[in-house]
Coordinates of C-alpha atoms and ligand atoms in Angstrom, one line a residue:
X95 CA 0.0 0.0 0.0
X96 CA 1.5 3.3 -1.0
X97 CA 1.4 6.1 1.6
X98 CA -1.1 8.8 0.8
X99 CA 1.2 11.7 0.1
X100 CA 0.7 14.1 -2.8
X101 CA 3.8 14.4 -5.0
X102 CA 4.8 18.0 -4.1
X103 CA 7.8 18.8 -2.1
X104 CA 6.0 21.6 -0.2
X105 CA 4.4 18.7 1.6
X106 CA 7.5 17.4 3.2
X107 CA 6.6 18.7 6.6
X108 CA 3.2 17.2 6.4
X109 CA 4.8 13.9 5.4
X110 CA 7.2 14.0 8.3
X111 CA 4.4 14.5 10.7
X112 CA 1.8 12.2 9.2
X113 CA 4.0 9.2 8.3
X114 CA 7.0 9.4 10.7
X115 CA 5.2 11.1 13.6
X116 CA 7.9 13.7 14.1
X117 CA 7.1 17.4 14.9
X118 CA 10.1 19.0 13.1
X119 CA 13.1 18.2 10.9
X120 CA 16.4 17.9 12.5
X121 CA 19.3 20.0 11.3
X122 CA 19.5 20.0 7.5
X123 CA 17.0 17.2 7.0
X124 CA 14.3 19.5 5.7
X125 CA 16.6 21.2 3.2
X126 CA 17.9 17.8 2.0
X127 CA 14.5 16.3 1.6
X128 CA 13.3 19.3 -0.4
X129 CA 16.4 19.3 -2.6
X130 CA 16.2 15.6 -3.4
X131 CA 12.4 15.6 -3.8
X132 CA 12.8 18.4 -6.4
X133 CA 15.2 16.1 -8.3
X134 CA 18.6 17.3 -7.1
X135 CA 21.6 15.1 -6.3
X136 CA 23.0 15.3 -2.8
X137 CA 26.0 14.1 -0.7
X138 CA 25.0 14.0 2.9
X139 CA 27.6 13.9 5.6
X140 CA 25.9 13.4 9.0
X141 CA 27.0 11.7 12.1
X142 CA 25.5 8.4 13.2
X143 CA 22.2 9.0 14.7
X144 CA 21.8 12.2 12.9
X145 CA 18.8 11.0 11.0
X146 CA 20.1 10.1 7.5
X147 CA 17.5 7.5 6.6
X148 CA 14.7 10.1 6.6
X149 CA 16.7 12.1 4.0
X150 CA 16.0 9.4 1.3
X151 CA 12.8 7.8 2.7
X152 CA 10.7 10.9 2.7
X153 CA 11.7 12.1 -0.8
X154 CA 10.9 8.5 -2.0
X155 CA 7.4 9.1 -0.8
X156 CA 7.1 12.6 -2.2
X157 CA 8.3 11.7 -5.7
X158 CA 6.5 9.4 -8.1
X159 CA 7.9 5.9 -8.4
X160 CA 10.0 3.8 -6.1
X161 CA 13.1 4.9 -4.1
X162 CA 15.9 2.4 -4.6
X163 CA 18.2 2.1 -1.6
X164 CA 21.7 0.5 -2.0
X165 CA 22.9 -0.8 1.4
X166 CA 25.8 -3.1 2.0
X167 CA 24.4 -5.1 4.9
X168 CA 21.7 -7.4 3.9
X169 CA 21.3 -8.6 7.5
X170 CA 19.8 -5.2 8.3
X171 CA 17.5 -4.7 5.3
X172 CA 14.9 -6.9 6.8
X173 CA 14.7 -4.7 10.0
X174 CA 14.6 -1.6 7.9
X175 CA 11.8 -2.9 5.8
X176 CA 10.0 -4.0 9.0
X177 CA 10.3 -0.6 10.5
X178 CA 8.9 1.1 7.3
X179 CA 6.1 -1.4 7.2
X180 CA 5.1 -0.3 10.7
X181 CA 4.9 3.2 9.4
X182 CA 2.5 2.2 6.7
X183 CA 5.1 2.6 4.0
X184 CA 5.3 -0.1 1.2
X185 CA 8.8 -1.4 1.3
X186 CA 10.7 -4.5 0.2
X187 CA 14.2 -5.8 -0.3
X188 CA 16.0 -7.8 -2.9
X189 CA 19.0 -9.8 -1.7
X190 CA 20.5 -13.3 -1.6
X191 CA 18.3 -14.1 1.5
X192 CA 15.2 -14.3 -0.7
X193 CA 14.3 -17.4 -2.6
X194 CA 13.5 -17.2 -6.3
X195 CA 9.7 -17.0 -5.8
X196 CA 9.9 -14.3 -3.2
X197 CA 12.3 -12.3 -5.4
X198 CA 9.9 -12.6 -8.4
X199 CA 7.0 -11.3 -6.2
X200 CA 9.1 -8.3 -5.2
X201 CA 10.0 -7.6 -8.9
X202 CA 6.4 -7.8 -9.9
X203 CA 5.4 -5.4 -7.1
X204 CA 8.1 -3.0 -8.3
X205 CA 6.9 -3.1 -12.0
X206 CA 3.3 -2.6 -10.8
X207 CA 4.4 0.6 -9.1
X208 CA 3.3 -0.8 -5.7
X209 CA 6.6 -0.1 -3.8
X210 CA 7.6 3.2 -2.1
X211 CA 11.0 1.9 -1.3
X212 CA 13.1 -1.1 -2.4
X213 CA 16.4 -2.0 -0.7
X214 CA 18.9 -3.8 -2.9
X215 CA 22.3 -5.3 -2.2
X216 CA 25.0 -3.6 -4.3
X217 CA 26.3 -6.8 -5.9
X218 CA 22.7 -7.5 -7.1
X219 CA 21.9 -4.0 -8.3
X220 CA 24.8 -4.0 -10.7
X221 CA 23.8 -7.2 -12.5
X222 CA 22.5 -6.8 -16.0
X223 CA 19.3 -8.5 -15.0
X224 CA 18.6 -6.0 -12.2
X225 CA 19.5 -3.0 -14.3
X226 CA 17.0 -4.2 -16.9
X227 CA 14.4 -4.6 -14.3
X228 CA 15.0 -1.0 -13.1
X229 CA 14.8 0.3 -16.6
X230 CA 11.3 -1.0 -16.8
X231 CA 10.2 0.5 -13.5
X232 CA 9.5 4.0 -12.4
X233 CA 12.3 5.1 -10.1
X234 CA 11.9 8.0 -7.7
X235 CA 15.6 8.2 -6.6
X236 CA 18.7 6.2 -5.9
X237 CA 20.0 6.3 -2.3
X238 CA 23.5 5.1 -1.7
X239 CA 23.9 4.4 2.0
X240 CA 27.2 4.0 3.7
X241 CA 28.8 5.7 0.7
X242 CA 32.3 5.6 2.2
X243 CA 32.3 1.9 1.2
X244 CA 33.5 3.2 -2.2
X245 CA 36.7 4.3 -0.6
X246 CA 39.6 2.0 -1.0
X247 CA 41.5 3.5 1.9
X248 CA 38.8 3.1 4.4
X249 CA 38.3 -0.1 6.4
X250 CA 34.8 -0.8 4.9
X251 CA 35.8 -0.9 1.3
X252 CA 33.3 -2.9 -0.9
X253 CA 34.5 -3.5 -4.4
X254 CA 30.8 -3.7 -5.6
X255 CA 30.5 -0.1 -4.6
X256 CA 32.9 0.9 -7.4
X257 CA 30.3 -0.2 -9.9
X258 CA 27.7 2.2 -8.7
X259 CA 28.8 5.0 -11.0
X260 CA 26.8 2.8 -13.5
X261 CA 23.6 4.3 -12.0
X262 CA 24.4 7.7 -13.2
X263 CA 25.3 6.5 -16.7
X264 CA 22.2 4.3 -17.1
X265 CA 19.7 6.6 -15.3
X266 CA 21.0 10.2 -15.7
X267 CA 17.6 11.7 -15.0
X268 CA 17.1 10.0 -11.7
X269 CA 18.3 11.9 -8.6
X270 CA 20.9 10.3 -6.4
X271 CA 21.6 10.8 -2.7
X272 CA 24.8 9.4 -1.2
X273 CA 25.1 9.3 2.6
X274 CA 27.8 8.6 5.1
X275 CA 28.9 9.2 8.7
X276 CA 32.6 9.2 7.8
X277 CA 34.0 12.6 8.5
X278 CA 37.4 12.8 6.9
X279 CA 37.9 15.0 3.8
X280 CA 39.9 12.3 1.9
X281 CA 36.9 9.9 1.9
X282 CA 34.6 12.7 0.9
X283 CA 36.7 13.5 -2.1
X284 CA 36.8 9.9 -3.1
X285 CA 33.0 9.5 -2.8
X286 CA 32.5 12.5 -5.1
X287 CA 34.9 11.3 -7.8
X288 CA 34.0 7.6 -7.8
X289 CA 30.3 8.1 -7.7
X290 CA 30.4 11.0 -10.2
X291 CA 28.7 13.3 -7.7
X292 CA 30.7 16.4 -8.8
X293 CA 27.5 18.3 -9.4
X294 CA 25.7 17.1 -6.2
X295 CA 25.0 19.6 -3.4
X296 CA 27.0 18.8 -0.3
X297 CA 25.3 18.8 3.1
X298 CA 27.8 18.7 5.9
X299 CA 26.5 18.5 9.5
X300 CA 28.4 19.0 12.7
X301 CA 29.9 15.8 13.7
X302 CA 29.3 16.4 17.4
X303 CA 27.4 13.7 19.3
X304 CA 26.3 15.8 22.3
X305 CA 24.5 12.9 24.0
X306 CA 27.6 10.8 24.2
X307 CA 29.7 11.2 27.4
X308 CA 33.3 10.5 26.8
X309 CA 35.4 9.0 29.6
X310 CA 39.0 7.7 29.5
X311 CA 40.3 6.1 32.6
X312 CA 43.7 4.8 33.7
X313 CA 43.9 1.1 33.2
X314 CA 44.7 -0.4 36.5
X315 CA 42.7 -3.7 36.8
X316 CA 40.8 -3.6 33.5
X317 CA 38.4 -6.5 34.2
X318 CA 37.4 -5.2 37.6
X319 CA 37.0 -1.7 36.1
X320 CA 34.9 -2.9 33.3
X321 CA 32.7 -5.0 35.6
X322 CA 32.1 -2.0 37.8
X323 CA 31.2 0.1 34.8
X324 CA 28.7 -2.5 33.6
X325 CA 27.2 -3.3 37.0
X326 CA 27.0 0.1 38.5
X327 CA 26.4 2.3 35.5
X328 CA 24.7 0.1 33.0
X329 CA 22.9 -2.8 34.5
X330 CA 20.7 -4.6 32.0
X331 CA 21.6 -2.2 29.2
X332 CA 22.8 -3.0 25.7
X333 CA 26.3 -2.1 24.8
X334 CA 29.5 -3.0 23.0
X335 CA 32.9 -3.9 24.5
X336 CA 35.7 -3.6 22.0
X337 CA 38.9 -5.7 22.4
X338 CA 41.9 -5.8 20.1
X339 CA 42.3 -9.6 19.6
X340 CA 39.9 -12.5 18.9
X341 CA 41.3 -14.4 21.8
X342 CA 40.7 -11.5 24.2
X343 CA 37.1 -11.2 22.9
X344 CA 36.4 -14.9 23.6
X345 CA 38.0 -14.8 27.1
X346 CA 36.3 -11.5 28.1
X347 CA 32.9 -12.6 26.9
X348 CA 33.2 -16.0 28.7
X349 CA 34.4 -14.3 31.9
X350 CA 31.7 -11.7 31.9
X351 CA 29.1 -14.5 31.5
X352 CA 30.5 -16.1 34.7
X353 CA 29.9 -12.8 36.3
X354 CA 26.3 -12.8 35.4
X355 CA 26.5 -10.3 32.5
X356 CA 24.5 -11.2 29.4
X357 CA 27.5 -11.1 27.1
X358 CA 28.2 -12.6 23.7
X359 CA 31.4 -12.7 21.6
X360 CA 31.7 -11.5 18.0
X361 CA 34.8 -11.7 15.8
X362 CA 35.7 -12.6 12.2
X363 CA 37.3 -15.9 13.4
X364 CA 33.9 -17.4 14.5
X365 CA 31.9 -19.4 12.0
X366 CA 29.3 -17.4 10.1
X367 CA 26.2 -19.0 11.7
X368 CA 27.3 -18.2 15.2
X369 CA 28.3 -14.7 14.2
X370 CA 25.0 -14.0 12.5
X371 CA 23.1 -15.4 15.5
X372 CA 24.9 -13.2 17.9
X373 CA 24.5 -10.1 15.8
X374 CA 20.8 -10.8 15.4
X375 CA 20.3 -11.4 19.2
X376 CA 22.1 -8.2 19.9
X377 CA 19.8 -6.3 17.5
X378 CA 16.6 -7.9 18.7
X379 CA 16.9 -8.7 22.4
X380 CA 17.1 -6.1 25.2
X381 CA 20.3 -5.7 27.2
X382 CA 22.9 -7.8 25.5
X383 CA 26.6 -6.8 25.9
X384 CA 28.5 -7.6 22.7
X385 CA 32.2 -8.3 23.3
X386 CA 33.8 -7.8 19.9
X387 CA 36.7 -6.9 17.7
X388 CA 36.1 -4.0 15.3
X389 CA 34.8 -6.6 12.8
X390 CA 31.5 -5.8 14.6
X391 CA 29.8 -2.6 14.0
X392 CA 29.3 -1.3 10.5
X393 CA 25.6 -0.9 9.8
X394 CA 24.6 -1.8 13.3
X395 CA 21.5 0.4 13.5
X396 CA 20.3 -0.5 16.9
X397 CA 19.1 2.8 18.3
X398 CA 19.4 2.0 22.0
X399 CA 23.0 1.0 22.4
X400 CA 23.7 2.7 25.7
X401 CA 27.5 2.4 25.9
X402 CA 30.6 1.5 24.0
X403 CA 33.5 0.4 26.1
X404 CA 37.1 0.0 24.9
X405 CA 39.3 -2.4 26.8
X406 CA 42.1 -1.7 24.3
X407 CA 43.2 1.4 22.5
X408 CA 41.7 2.0 19.1
X409 CA 44.1 2.7 16.2
X410 CA 43.2 6.3 15.6
X411 CA 40.8 9.1 16.4
X412 CA 38.8 8.1 13.4
X413 CA 38.4 4.6 14.7
X414 CA 37.5 5.8 18.2
X415 CA 34.9 8.2 16.9
X416 CA 33.3 5.6 14.6
X417 CA 33.3 2.9 17.3
X418 CA 31.9 5.1 20.1
X419 CA 29.5 6.6 17.6
X420 CA 27.5 3.4 17.7
X421 CA 26.2 4.4 21.1
X422 CA 23.1 6.5 21.5
X423 CA 21.6 6.8 18.0
X424 CA 18.3 7.5 19.7
X425 CA 19.6 10.7 21.1
X426 CA 19.2 9.6 24.7
X427 CA 22.2 9.8 27.1
X428 CA 25.0 7.3 26.0
X429 CA 28.4 6.5 27.3
X430 CA 31.8 6.0 25.7
X431 CA 34.2 4.5 28.2
X432 CA 37.8 3.5 27.7
X433 CA 40.5 2.0 29.9
X434 CA 44.0 3.0 28.7
X435 CA 47.5 2.2 29.9
X436 CA 51.1 2.0 28.9
X437 CA 50.8 -1.6 27.6
X438 CA 48.3 -0.3 25.1
X439 CA 50.7 2.2 23.7
X440 CA 53.5 -0.4 23.5
X441 CA 51.1 -2.8 21.8
X442 CA 49.9 -0.3 19.2
X443 CA 53.4 0.9 18.4
X444 CA 54.5 -2.7 17.9
X445 CA 51.6 -3.4 15.6
X446 CA 52.6 -0.4 13.5
X447 CA 56.3 -1.0 13.5
X448 CA 56.3 -4.7 12.9
X449 CA 53.5 -4.6 10.3
X450 CA 54.1 -5.3 6.7
X451 CA 53.1 -1.9 5.5
X452 CA 55.2 0.6 3.5
X453 CA 57.2 3.2 5.5
X454 CA 54.9 6.0 4.4
X455 CA 51.9 4.1 5.8
X456 CA 53.7 3.4 9.0
X457 CA 54.5 7.1 9.5
X458 CA 50.9 8.0 8.9
X459 CA 49.7 5.3 11.3
X460 CA 52.1 6.5 13.9
X461 CA 50.9 10.1 13.5
X462 CA 47.3 8.9 13.9
X463 CA 48.2 7.0 17.0
X464 CA 49.9 10.2 18.4
X465 CA 46.8 12.2 17.8
X466 CA 44.8 9.6 19.7
X467 CA 47.3 9.6 22.6
X468 CA 46.9 13.3 22.7
X469 CA 43.2 12.8 23.2
X470 CA 43.8 10.2 26.0
X471 CA 46.3 12.4 27.9
X472 CA 44.6 15.8 27.5
X473 CA 43.7 17.7 30.6
X474 CA 41.2 19.7 28.5
X475 CA 37.8 18.9 27.1
X476 CA 37.8 15.6 25.2
X477 CA 35.1 16.7 22.8
X478 CA 36.9 19.9 21.9
X479 CA 40.0 17.7 21.0
X480 CA 37.9 15.2 19.1
X481 CA 36.0 17.8 17.0
X482 CA 39.2 19.8 16.5
X483 CA 40.7 16.7 14.9
X484 CA 37.9 16.8 12.3
X485 CA 38.4 20.5 11.8
X486 CA 35.5 21.7 13.9
X487 CA 35.9 24.4 16.5
X488 CA 33.9 24.1 19.8
X489 CA 33.7 25.1 23.4
X490 CA 34.3 22.8 26.5
X491 CA 31.3 20.5 26.5
X492 CA 30.4 19.8 30.2
X493 CA 29.7 16.2 29.2
X494 CA 33.1 14.4 29.3
X495 CA 35.2 13.2 32.2
X496 CA 37.7 16.1 32.0
X497 CA 34.9 18.7 32.0
X498 CA 33.0 17.1 34.8
X499 CA 36.1 16.3 37.0
X500 CA 39.0 18.4 35.7
X501 CA 42.2 16.3 36.2
X502 CA 44.9 17.7 38.3
X503 CA 48.2 18.3 36.6
X504 CA 51.5 18.4 38.4
X505 CA 55.1 19.4 37.8
X506 CA 56.5 16.0 36.9
X507 CA 59.9 17.3 35.8
X508 CA 61.8 15.7 38.7
X509 CA 59.9 12.4 38.3
X510 CA 60.5 12.4 34.6
X511 CA 64.2 12.9 35.1
X512 CA 64.4 10.0 37.6
X513 CA 62.4 7.8 35.2
X514 CA 64.6 8.6 32.3
X515 CA 67.8 8.1 34.3
X516 CA 66.5 4.7 35.4
X517 CA 65.9 3.8 31.7
X518 CA 69.4 4.9 30.9
X519 CA 71.3 3.4 33.8
X520 CA 69.6 0.0 33.3
X521 CA 70.8 -0.1 29.7
X522 CA 67.6 0.9 27.8
X523 CA 66.1 -2.5 27.5
X524 CA 63.7 -3.0 30.4
X525 CA 60.0 -2.4 30.6
X526 CA 58.1 -0.2 33.0
X527 CA 57.4 -2.9 35.6
X528 CA 61.0 -3.5 36.2
X529 CA 62.0 0.1 36.1
X530 CA 59.4 0.9 38.7
X531 CA 60.8 -1.8 41.0
X532 CA 64.2 -0.3 40.6
X533 CA 63.0 3.3 41.3
X534 CA 61.0 2.2 44.3
X535 CA 63.9 0.2 45.7
X536 CA 62.3 -3.2 45.5
X537 CA 64.7 -6.0 46.4
X538 CA 63.4 -8.8 44.2
X539 CA 65.0 -11.6 42.4
X540 CA 65.0 -9.8 39.0
X541 CA 66.5 -6.7 40.4
X542 CA 69.2 -8.7 42.2
X543 CA 70.0 -10.8 39.1
X544 CA 70.9 -7.7 37.2
X545 CA 72.7 -6.0 40.1
X546 CA 70.3 -3.1 39.7
X547 CA 70.2 -2.6 43.4
X548 CA 73.7 -1.3 43.1
X549 CA 72.8 1.5 40.7
X550 CA 72.5 5.1 41.7
X551 CA 68.9 5.2 40.7
X552 CA 67.9 2.3 43.0
X553 CA 65.3 3.5 45.4
X554 CA 65.3 7.2 44.3
X555 CA 61.6 7.1 43.5
X556 CA 60.3 5.7 46.8
X557 CA 58.2 8.8 47.3
X558 CA 55.7 7.8 44.5
X559 CA 53.6 4.7 44.5
X560 CA 53.6 2.2 41.7
X561 CA 50.4 3.6 40.1
X562 CA 51.9 7.0 40.0
X563 CA 55.0 5.7 38.4
X564 CA 53.0 3.8 35.8
X565 CA 51.3 7.1 34.9
X566 CA 54.7 8.8 34.6
X567 CA 56.1 6.1 32.2
X568 CA 52.9 6.0 30.1
X569 CA 52.9 9.8 29.7
X570 CA 56.6 9.8 28.9
X571 CA 55.9 7.5 26.0
X572 CA 52.8 9.2 24.8
X573 CA 54.5 12.6 25.0
X574 CA 57.4 11.2 22.9
X575 CA 59.9 11.7 25.8
X576 CA 60.7 8.0 25.8
X577 CA 60.5 5.3 23.1
X578 CA 59.4 1.7 23.0
X579 CA 62.0 -0.6 21.6
X580 CA 60.3 -3.5 19.8
X581 CA 63.5 -5.3 19.0
X582 CA 64.0 -5.6 22.8
X583 CA 60.6 -6.9 23.7
X584 CA 59.1 -3.6 24.4
X585 CA 61.9 -2.2 26.6
X586 CA 62.0 1.5 27.0
X587 CA 64.6 3.7 25.4
X588 CA 65.5 7.3 25.4
X589 CA 64.3 9.4 22.5
X590 CA 65.9 12.6 21.0
X591 CA 63.5 14.6 23.2
X592 CA 64.6 12.9 26.4
X593 CA 67.8 14.9 26.5
X594 CA 65.8 18.2 26.8
X595 CA 64.4 16.8 30.0
X596 CA 67.5 15.2 31.4
X597 CA 69.9 18.0 30.6
X598 CA 68.1 20.8 28.8
X599 CA 66.0 22.0 31.7
X600 CA 62.7 21.3 30.0
X601 CA 59.7 21.3 32.4
X602 CA 57.3 18.4 32.2
X603 CA 53.6 18.8 33.1
X604 CA 51.6 15.6 33.7
X605 CA 48.1 14.5 34.6
X606 CA 48.0 13.2 38.1
X607 CA 46.9 9.6 38.3
X608 CA 44.3 9.5 40.9
X609 CA 42.5 6.4 42.0
X610 CA 39.1 7.6 40.7
X611 CA 36.3 8.2 43.0
X612 CA 33.4 6.0 42.4
X613 CA 31.6 7.6 39.5
X614 CA 28.1 8.7 40.1
X615 CA 25.8 6.2 38.3
X616 CA 24.6 8.9 36.0
X617 CA 23.1 6.7 33.4
X618 CA 20.3 5.3 35.5
X619 CA 18.8 8.7 36.2
X620 CA 19.8 10.2 32.9
X621 CA 18.6 7.4 30.7
X622 CA 15.2 7.4 32.3
X623 CA 15.2 11.1 31.4
X624 CA 14.2 12.4 34.9
X625 CA 10.9 10.7 35.0
X626 CA 8.5 11.8 37.7
X627 CA 7.8 9.3 40.4
X628 CA 5.5 6.5 39.1
X629 CA 6.5 7.1 35.5
X630 CA 9.4 4.7 35.7
X631 CA 7.0 2.1 36.8
X632 CA 4.7 2.9 33.8
X633 CA 7.7 2.8 31.5
X634 CA 8.4 -0.8 32.6
X635 CA 4.9 -1.7 31.8
X636 CA 5.1 0.0 28.4
X637 CA 8.3 -1.9 27.7
X638 CA 6.7 -5.2 28.7
X639 CA 3.8 -4.5 26.3
X640 CA 6.2 -3.6 23.5
X641 CA 8.2 -6.8 24.0
X642 CA 5.0 -8.9 23.8
X643 CA 4.0 -7.1 20.6
X644 CA 7.5 -7.5 19.1
X645 CA 7.4 -11.2 19.8
X646 CA 4.0 -11.7 18.2
X647 CA 5.1 -9.8 15.1
X648 CA 8.7 -11.2 15.2
X649 CA 10.4 -7.9 14.8
X650 CA 12.9 -6.1 17.0
X651 CA 11.3 -4.1 19.9
X652 CA 12.5 -0.8 18.6
X653 CA 10.7 -1.3 15.3
X654 CA 7.4 -1.1 17.2
X655 CA 8.2 2.1 19.2
X656 CA 11.5 3.6 20.2
X657 CA 12.6 4.0 23.8
X658 CA 12.3 7.8 23.5
X659 CA 8.7 7.4 22.4
X660 CA 7.8 5.2 25.4
X661 CA 9.6 7.6 27.7
X662 CA 7.6 10.6 26.4
X663 CA 4.4 8.6 26.9
X664 CA 5.4 7.7 30.4
X665 CA 6.2 11.3 31.2
X666 CA 3.2 13.0 29.6
X667 CA 0.5 10.3 30.1
X668 CA -1.6 11.2 27.1
X669 CA -5.3 10.5 27.8
X670 CA -6.8 10.5 24.3
X671 CA -5.8 9.7 20.7
X672 CA -5.1 13.4 19.9
X673 CA -2.7 13.7 22.7
X674 CA -1.0 10.5 21.8
X675 CA -0.6 11.6 18.2
X676 CA 1.5 14.5 19.3
X677 CA 4.1 12.2 20.9
X678 CA 7.3 12.0 18.9
X679 CA 7.5 8.8 16.8
X680 CA 3.8 8.2 16.6
X681 CA 2.5 8.7 13.1
X682 CA -0.9 8.0 11.6
X683 CA -0.3 4.3 11.2
X684 CA 1.1 3.6 14.6
X685 CA -1.7 5.6 16.2
X686 CA -4.2 3.5 14.3
X687 CA -2.5 0.3 15.2
X688 CA -1.4 0.8 18.8
X689 CA -3.4 3.8 20.1
X690 CA -6.1 1.8 21.8
X691 CA -3.7 -0.6 23.5
X692 CA -1.6 2.3 24.7
X693 CA -4.5 4.3 26.1
X694 CA -5.7 1.1 27.8
X695 CA -2.4 0.8 29.5
X696 CA -2.4 4.4 30.5
X697 CA -5.9 4.2 31.8
X698 CA -5.2 1.2 33.9
X699 CA -2.3 3.2 35.4
X700 CA -4.1 6.4 36.3
X701 CA -7.3 4.9 37.6
Ligands
LIG154 P1 21.5 7.6 11.0 O1 21.2 6.7 9.8 O2 22.0 9.0 10.5 O3 22.5 7.0 11.9 P2 18.8 7.3 11.6 O4 18.2 7.6 10.3 O5 18.8 5.9 12.1 O6 20.2 7.9 11.8 O7 18.0 8.1 12.8 C1 18.5 8.1 14.1 C2 17.3 8.3 15.0 O8 16.7 9.6 14.9 C3 16.2 7.3 14.7 O9 15.7 6.8 15.9 C4 15.1 8.2 14.0 O10 13.9 7.6 14.1 C5 15.3 9.5 14.7 N1 14.9 10.7 13.9 C6 15.3 10.9 12.6 N2 14.8 12.1 12.2 C7 14.1 12.6 13.3 C8 13.3 13.8 13.5 N3 13.2 14.8 12.5 N4 12.7 14.0 14.7 C9 12.9 13.1 15.7 N5 13.6 11.9 15.5 C10 14.2 11.7 14.3
LIG155 ZN1 34.1 18.2 27.7

């Protein structure tokens, strides 16, 4: 059934309200919708959660014919189509998951002009058969989602995407809209040239994700720190825990499970069936913690991921931004948490230096790592640093750890000198653990074996505890004042810059490593959006109703109604259909379908 919207772009706001149930466009959405509905090409750069889908879905309804959406992840097409169907939009998909009969039915519907939107996998779209099919149908527009997949330098490169310039050649009169959340200028340029979008209008949004709170803590006892974060700040919530290696993913997931956390592993070494099952459970069930390598993530469109935790350092700020960006697509408070220590720096440096890549690539990777270390060590606002990296100026945000609890800095010149002397006197081949023992005057077997208790540096650092020294060594390395020697199993060496500190009188300022006070469990109160007393209870009942409804229809819960919609209902307790219709996320079709049940639930509460 085609949604009843007249084909004029001045009706975009009416369409937004009627079909999607939203009161207003977000950011540039309105402009983009009008531009594409009027037949223009567009390149849309918007952060995750910014509302990109609406930018092609609504114009597809406003224009005559079917909007064709190219999307790389067939696993998610089904959910997207389910969500559109809930809105009363006629949508379907064509991919390898369909058997021949089902595919023919979709093709017939397309040719009969019965579809508003059709999702197609890129490898399928570029086949002669599919192109012929499209030539016989009326096409409203082409939407190329995750357009950065066309970039060979990015990590999501899909060779099939290179073929998509075909669309412009075969259907020059059909408007195209390419969308991505990838912020860097190099990728942008590549999208424009490879997809022949030189004449397209470019819409660049701010890449800030104001609802995400960034926190980077000193790694002391990572498992215990993670468990505390999960138990005290995010009990029962869905989130992702990123680890560097497959083995660590497996071990961490298994250990979390023994601790009563609903955790599942995900990495590219697992067999496809198990991987798909875990991804689908994460997407559909409430409150699963996915422990994963970065193989997990692209195209995850679960709106209520409440946190992303990093147990290991990402490779770059781009990676950090993209991975943490999977939290909080629904705009509700979300948390990016990372535990970071010297071993991470050592490990990342080794990966770069011992990798197979060309020298130029190694230099680039190393510079990217340095930028990330700068973010980790900054005493200023994390968000300011992050946005600055993407060329966006901003003010301290008030929603990151350094804004909320400004770190103390201290004059670490003396400590840095002692640490560098210890590196030098012990022959520039020992790691921080041993150096700390020497500095603190520990009389253990290893120290004795090397006669390090006879050195002048033995015991000169007894005034600082081991945690403080770990912080000193980590910062020396991330500030470039000491180097990691990978030939010597990660031993520390002096760098050119070390001399400035040892003999040149350079002052060194460092962040003080403090055993963090227990963080206030912000998320519990914040995620419930300051609900008045009683409303939290009502929210639980609404969620229970939604879960039952989702099970009956076998769709993910968020496809029925989003958390933010349920929260608004719990807060405002609408008492009739009109009031319910003004709640964000309730369009005409959802009102018709669920209005009575919701009012029933609300009535039972108030009476
Ligand atoms: P993206 O694809 O950019 O990551 P989505 O299209 O998934 O983002 O949208 C993110 C969330 O914002 C979804 O929950 C969507 O329903 C919601 N949303 C989009 N546009 C609006 C709007 N104008 N008003 C309110 N919510 C919106
Ligand atoms: Zn801040």
